Amino acid sequence: MPKPMSEKEAIAYIDTKPGWAMLSTIGSDGYPHTVPVGYFRVNNKIYMGCRDNTQKIVNIERNPKVSVSLESGSTMNDLKGVLLRGKAYVIRDDKDRLAISIQAAQSRGVKKVDFPKTVSPNVVYIEFRNFKITSWNYR
């Protein structure tokens, strides 16, 4: 029987970056649209970078309710993961995107002298916050 992680354990698990996050948005047809995305966490927010006007961005702007799933393990004996549910916001402002890009560089251990000075055109960030955590741990 799986044992849920505490919120502190779930956040620590997210920070281990067990793999790609699976972002699920709601398509115009009402069906889930699930895609793998890279991510990083800053305080109580998770950021995901992507090209603007992709299906996930169009879906978020129509309906900001999303879920993000992270999972690791190869058998039921070592399966562990989290499901996060909440609202996502698209960040397009250049100043905000640059600040997030710098936070991303910091999270990867990039030296301050190598921090980004500009942002790429047509790239946005998805900000995911105020999410509820469901977790499982079969270990």
PDB file of C-alpha atoms in Angstrom:
ATOM      1  CA  MET A   1       0.000   0.000   0.000  1.00  0.00           C
ATOM      2  CA  PRO A   2       1.461   3.414  -0.910  1.00  0.00           C
ATOM      3  CA  LYS A   3       2.319   5.845   1.840  1.00  0.00           C
ATOM      4  CA  PRO A   4       1.783   9.552   1.109  1.00  0.00           C
ATOM      5  CA  MET A   5       4.767  11.840   1.612  1.00  0.00           C
ATOM      6  CA  SER A   6       4.559  14.800   3.957  1.00  0.00           C
ATOM      7  CA  GLU A   7       4.484  18.196   2.216  1.00  0.00           C
ATOM      8  CA  LYS A   8       8.143  18.709   3.168  1.00  0.00           C
ATOM      9  CA  GLU A   9       9.075  15.296   1.721  1.00  0.00           C
ATOM     10  CA  ALA A  10       7.086  16.006  -1.464  1.00  0.00           C
ATOM     11  CA  ILE A  11       8.858  19.363  -1.989  1.00  0.00           C
ATOM     12  CA  ALA A  12      12.234  17.692  -1.369  1.00  0.00           C
ATOM     13  CA  TYR A  13      11.277  15.021  -3.928  1.00  0.00           C
ATOM     14  CA  ILE A  14      10.369  17.710  -6.499  1.00  0.00           C
ATOM     15  CA  ASP A  15      13.777  19.303  -5.916  1.00  0.00           C
ATOM     16  CA  THR A  16      15.580  16.033  -6.690  1.00  0.00           C
ATOM     17  CA  LYS A  17      14.350  16.481 -10.290  1.00  0.00           C
ATOM     18  CA  PRO A  18      13.460  12.819 -10.767  1.00  0.00           C
ATOM     19  CA  GLY A  19      12.789  13.382 -14.474  1.00  0.00           C
ATOM     20  CA  TRP A  20      10.685  15.408 -16.833  1.00  0.00           C
ATOM     21  CA  ALA A  21       7.504  16.876 -15.413  1.00  0.00           C
ATOM     22  CA  MET A  22       4.338  15.817 -17.208  1.00  0.00           C
ATOM     23  CA  LEU A  23       2.183  18.921 -17.679  1.00  0.00           C
ATOM     24  CA  SER A  24      -1.504  18.327 -18.348  1.00  0.00           C
ATOM     25  CA  THR A  25      -3.702  21.101 -19.697  1.00  0.00           C
ATOM     26  CA  ILE A  26      -7.290  20.976 -20.954  1.00  0.00           C
ATOM     27  CA  GLY A  27      -7.736  21.126 -24.725  1.00  0.00           C
ATOM     28  CA  SER A  28     -10.593  22.910 -26.485  1.00  0.00           C
ATOM     29  CA  ASP A  29     -12.218  19.499 -26.968  1.00  0.00           C
ATOM     30  CA  GLY A  30     -12.271  18.967 -23.184  1.00  0.00           C
ATOM     31  CA  TYR A  31      -9.626  16.228 -23.240  1.00  0.00           C
ATOM     32  CA  PRO A  32      -6.333  16.399 -21.347  1.00  0.00           C
ATOM     33  CA  HIS A  33      -3.241  17.429 -23.299  1.00  0.00           C
ATOM     34  CA  THR A  34      -0.182  15.990 -21.542  1.00  0.00           C
ATOM     35  CA  VAL A  35       3.396  16.822 -22.524  1.00  0.00           C
ATOM     36  CA  PRO A  36       6.834  16.488 -20.901  1.00  0.00           C
ATOM     37  CA  VAL A  37       8.437  19.754 -19.781  1.00  0.00           C
ATOM     38  CA  GLY A  38      11.582  20.800 -17.962  1.00  0.00           C
ATOM     39  CA  TYR A  39      11.021  22.649 -14.703  1.00  0.00           C
ATOM     40  CA  PHE A  40      12.582  24.231 -11.654  1.00  0.00           C
ATOM     41  CA  ARG A  41      11.189  25.394  -8.326  1.00  0.00           C
ATOM     42  CA  VAL A  42      11.662  28.731  -6.570  1.00  0.00           C
ATOM     43  CA  ASN A  43      10.001  28.959  -3.165  1.00  0.00           C
ATOM     44  CA  ASN A  44       6.360  27.937  -3.687  1.00  0.00           C
ATOM     45  CA  LYS A  45       6.367  28.313  -7.462  1.00  0.00           C
ATOM     46  CA  ILE A  46       7.335  25.974 -10.264  1.00  0.00           C
ATOM     47  CA  TYR A  47       8.511  27.384 -13.595  1.00  0.00           C
ATOM     48  CA  MET A  48       8.495  25.725 -16.993  1.00  0.00           C
ATOM     49  CA  GLY A  49       9.935  27.396 -20.088  1.00  0.00           C
ATOM     50  CA  CYS A  50       8.565  26.851 -23.588  1.00  0.00           C
ATOM     51  CA  ARG A  51       7.834  28.476 -26.925  1.00  0.00           C
ATOM     52  CA  ASP A  52       4.928  30.899 -27.015  1.00  0.00           C
ATOM     53  CA  ASN A  53       1.693  29.962 -28.776  1.00  0.00           C
ATOM     54  CA  THR A  54       2.207  26.208 -28.379  1.00  0.00           C
ATOM     55  CA  GLN A  55      -0.833  24.092 -27.594  1.00  0.00           C
ATOM     56  CA  LYS A  56      -0.079  24.060 -23.862  1.00  0.00           C
ATOM     57  CA  ILE A  57       0.083  27.880 -23.792  1.00  0.00           C
ATOM     58  CA  VAL A  58      -3.158  28.227 -25.771  1.00  0.00           C
ATOM     59  CA  ASN A  59      -4.817  25.750 -23.383  1.00  0.00           C
ATOM     60  CA  ILE A  60      -3.564  27.533 -20.240  1.00  0.00           C
ATOM     61  CA  GLU A  61      -4.830  30.866 -21.495  1.00  0.00           C
ATOM     62  CA  ARG A  62      -8.245  29.333 -22.148  1.00  0.00           C
ATOM     63  CA  ASN A  63      -8.339  27.367 -18.873  1.00  0.00           C
ATOM     64  CA  PRO A  64      -5.549  27.870 -16.301  1.00  0.00           C
ATOM     65  CA  LYS A  65      -6.364  24.671 -14.373  1.00  0.00           C
ATOM     66  CA  VAL A  66      -3.463  22.265 -14.870  1.00  0.00           C
ATOM     67  CA  SER A  67      -1.768  19.319 -13.247  1.00  0.00           C
ATOM     68  CA  VAL A  68       1.899  18.414 -13.100  1.00  0.00           C
ATOM     69  CA  SER A  69       3.062  14.871 -12.395  1.00  0.00           C
ATOM     70  CA  LEU A  70       6.541  13.687 -11.428  1.00  0.00           C
ATOM     71  CA  GLU A  71       7.308  10.045 -10.895  1.00  0.00           C
ATOM     72  CA  SER A  72      10.292   7.759 -10.447  1.00  0.00           C
ATOM     73  CA  GLY A  73      10.792   4.047 -10.067  1.00  0.00           C
ATOM     74  CA  SER A  74      10.641   1.076 -12.364  1.00  0.00           C
ATOM     75  CA  THR A  75       8.588  -1.392 -10.310  1.00  0.00           C
ATOM     76  CA  MET A  76       5.764  -1.122  -7.812  1.00  0.00           C
ATOM     77  CA  ASN A  77       8.319  -1.717  -5.053  1.00  0.00           C
ATOM     78  CA  ASP A  78      10.159   1.541  -5.760  1.00  0.00           C
ATOM     79  CA  LEU A  79       7.439   3.716  -7.306  1.00  0.00           C
ATOM     80  CA  LYS A  80       7.351   7.244  -5.906  1.00  0.00           C
ATOM     81  CA  GLY A  81       5.764  10.444  -7.176  1.00  0.00           C
ATOM     82  CA  VAL A  82       3.697  13.574  -6.808  1.00  0.00           C
ATOM     83  CA  LEU A  83       0.677  15.020  -8.555  1.00  0.00           C
ATOM     84  CA  LEU A  84       0.340  18.791  -8.296  1.00  0.00           C
ATOM     85  CA  ARG A  85      -2.951  20.496  -9.174  1.00  0.00           C
ATOM     86  CA  GLY A  86      -3.553  24.224  -9.452  1.00  0.00           C
ATOM     87  CA  LYS A  87      -3.523  27.198 -11.792  1.00  0.00           C
ATOM     88  CA  ALA A  88      -0.842  28.185 -14.267  1.00  0.00           C
ATOM     89  CA  TYR A  89       0.019  31.646 -15.560  1.00  0.00           C
ATOM     90  CA  VAL A  90       1.891  32.605 -18.727  1.00  0.00           C
ATOM     91  CA  ILE A  91       4.749  35.068 -18.158  1.00  0.00           C
ATOM     92  CA  ARG A  92       5.577  37.176 -21.234  1.00  0.00           C
ATOM     93  CA  ASP A  93       6.977  40.402 -19.750  1.00  0.00           C
ATOM     94  CA  ASP A  94      10.675  40.750 -20.716  1.00  0.00           C
ATOM     95  CA  LYS A  95      11.752  41.961 -17.255  1.00  0.00           C
ATOM     96  CA  ASP A  96       9.935  39.094 -15.533  1.00  0.00           C
ATOM     97  CA  ARG A  97      11.258  36.522 -18.030  1.00  0.00           C
ATOM     98  CA  LEU A  98      14.830  37.737 -17.502  1.00  0.00           C
ATOM     99  CA  ALA A  99      14.441  37.478 -13.715  1.00  0.00           C
ATOM    100  CA  ILE A 100      13.092  33.924 -14.097  1.00  0.00           C
ATOM    101  CA  SER A 101      15.930  33.042 -16.514  1.00  0.00           C
ATOM    102  CA  ILE A 102      18.430  34.209 -13.906  1.00  0.00           C
ATOM    103  CA  GLN A 103      16.677  32.106 -11.240  1.00  0.00           C
ATOM    104  CA  ALA A 104      16.860  29.116 -13.610  1.00  0.00           C
ATOM    105  CA  ALA A 105      20.594  29.688 -14.081  1.00  0.00           C
ATOM    106  CA  GLN A 106      21.060  29.905 -10.307  1.00  0.00           C
ATOM    107  CA  SER A 107      19.161  26.632  -9.834  1.00  0.00           C
ATOM    108  CA  ARG A 108      21.559  24.955 -12.288  1.00  0.00           C
ATOM    109  CA  GLY A 109      24.608  26.315 -10.459  1.00  0.00           C
ATOM    110  CA  VAL A 110      25.641  28.775 -13.200  1.00  0.00           C
ATOM    111  CA  LYS A 111      28.195  31.378 -12.075  1.00  0.00           C
ATOM    112  CA  LYS A 112      26.841  34.912 -11.671  1.00  0.00           C
ATOM    113  CA  VAL A 113      29.120  36.254 -14.420  1.00  0.00           C
ATOM    114  CA  ASP A 114      27.438  33.811 -16.834  1.00  0.00           C
ATOM    115  CA  PHE A 115      23.844  34.742 -15.963  1.00  0.00           C
ATOM    116  CA  PRO A 116      21.672  35.616 -18.971  1.00  0.00           C
ATOM    117  CA  LYS A 117      21.569  39.304 -19.926  1.00  0.00           C
ATOM    118  CA  THR A 118      18.655  39.077 -22.363  1.00  0.00           C
ATOM    119  CA  VAL A 119      15.713  36.791 -23.066  1.00  0.00           C
ATOM    120  CA  SER A 120      14.960  34.844 -26.214  1.00  0.00           C
ATOM    121  CA  PRO A 121      12.139  36.107 -28.371  1.00  0.00           C
ATOM    122  CA  ASN A 122       9.068  33.871 -28.568  1.00  0.00           C
ATOM    123  CA  VAL A 123       9.966  32.066 -25.326  1.00  0.00           C
ATOM    124  CA  VAL A 124       7.672  32.330 -22.315  1.00  0.00           C
ATOM    125  CA  TYR A 125       7.527  30.879 -18.847  1.00  0.00           C
ATOM    126  CA  ILE A 126       4.658  29.032 -17.273  1.00  0.00           C
ATOM    127  CA  GLU A 127       4.369  29.888 -13.583  1.00  0.00           C
ATOM    128  CA  PHE A 128       2.581  27.284 -11.482  1.00  0.00           C
ATOM    129  CA  ARG A 129       1.655  28.300  -7.941  1.00  0.00           C
ATOM    130  CA  ASN A 130      -0.812  27.640  -5.119  1.00  0.00           C
ATOM    131  CA  PHE A 131      -0.890  23.975  -6.064  1.00  0.00           C
ATOM    132  CA  LYS A 132      -2.252  21.097  -4.023  1.00  0.00           C
ATOM    133  CA  ILE A 133       0.001  18.073  -3.581  1.00  0.00           C
ATOM    134  CA  THR A 134      -1.008  14.430  -3.791  1.00  0.00           C
ATOM    135  CA  SER A 135       1.864  11.987  -3.330  1.00  0.00           C
ATOM    136  CA  TRP A 136       2.636   8.289  -3.197  1.00  0.00           C
ATOM    137  CA  ASN A 137       5.593   6.223  -2.086  1.00  0.00           C
ATOM    138  CA  TYR A 138       5.586   2.441  -2.471  1.00  0.00           C
ATOM    139  CA  ARG A 139       9.104   2.102  -1.022  1.00  0.00           C
TER     140      ARG A 139
END
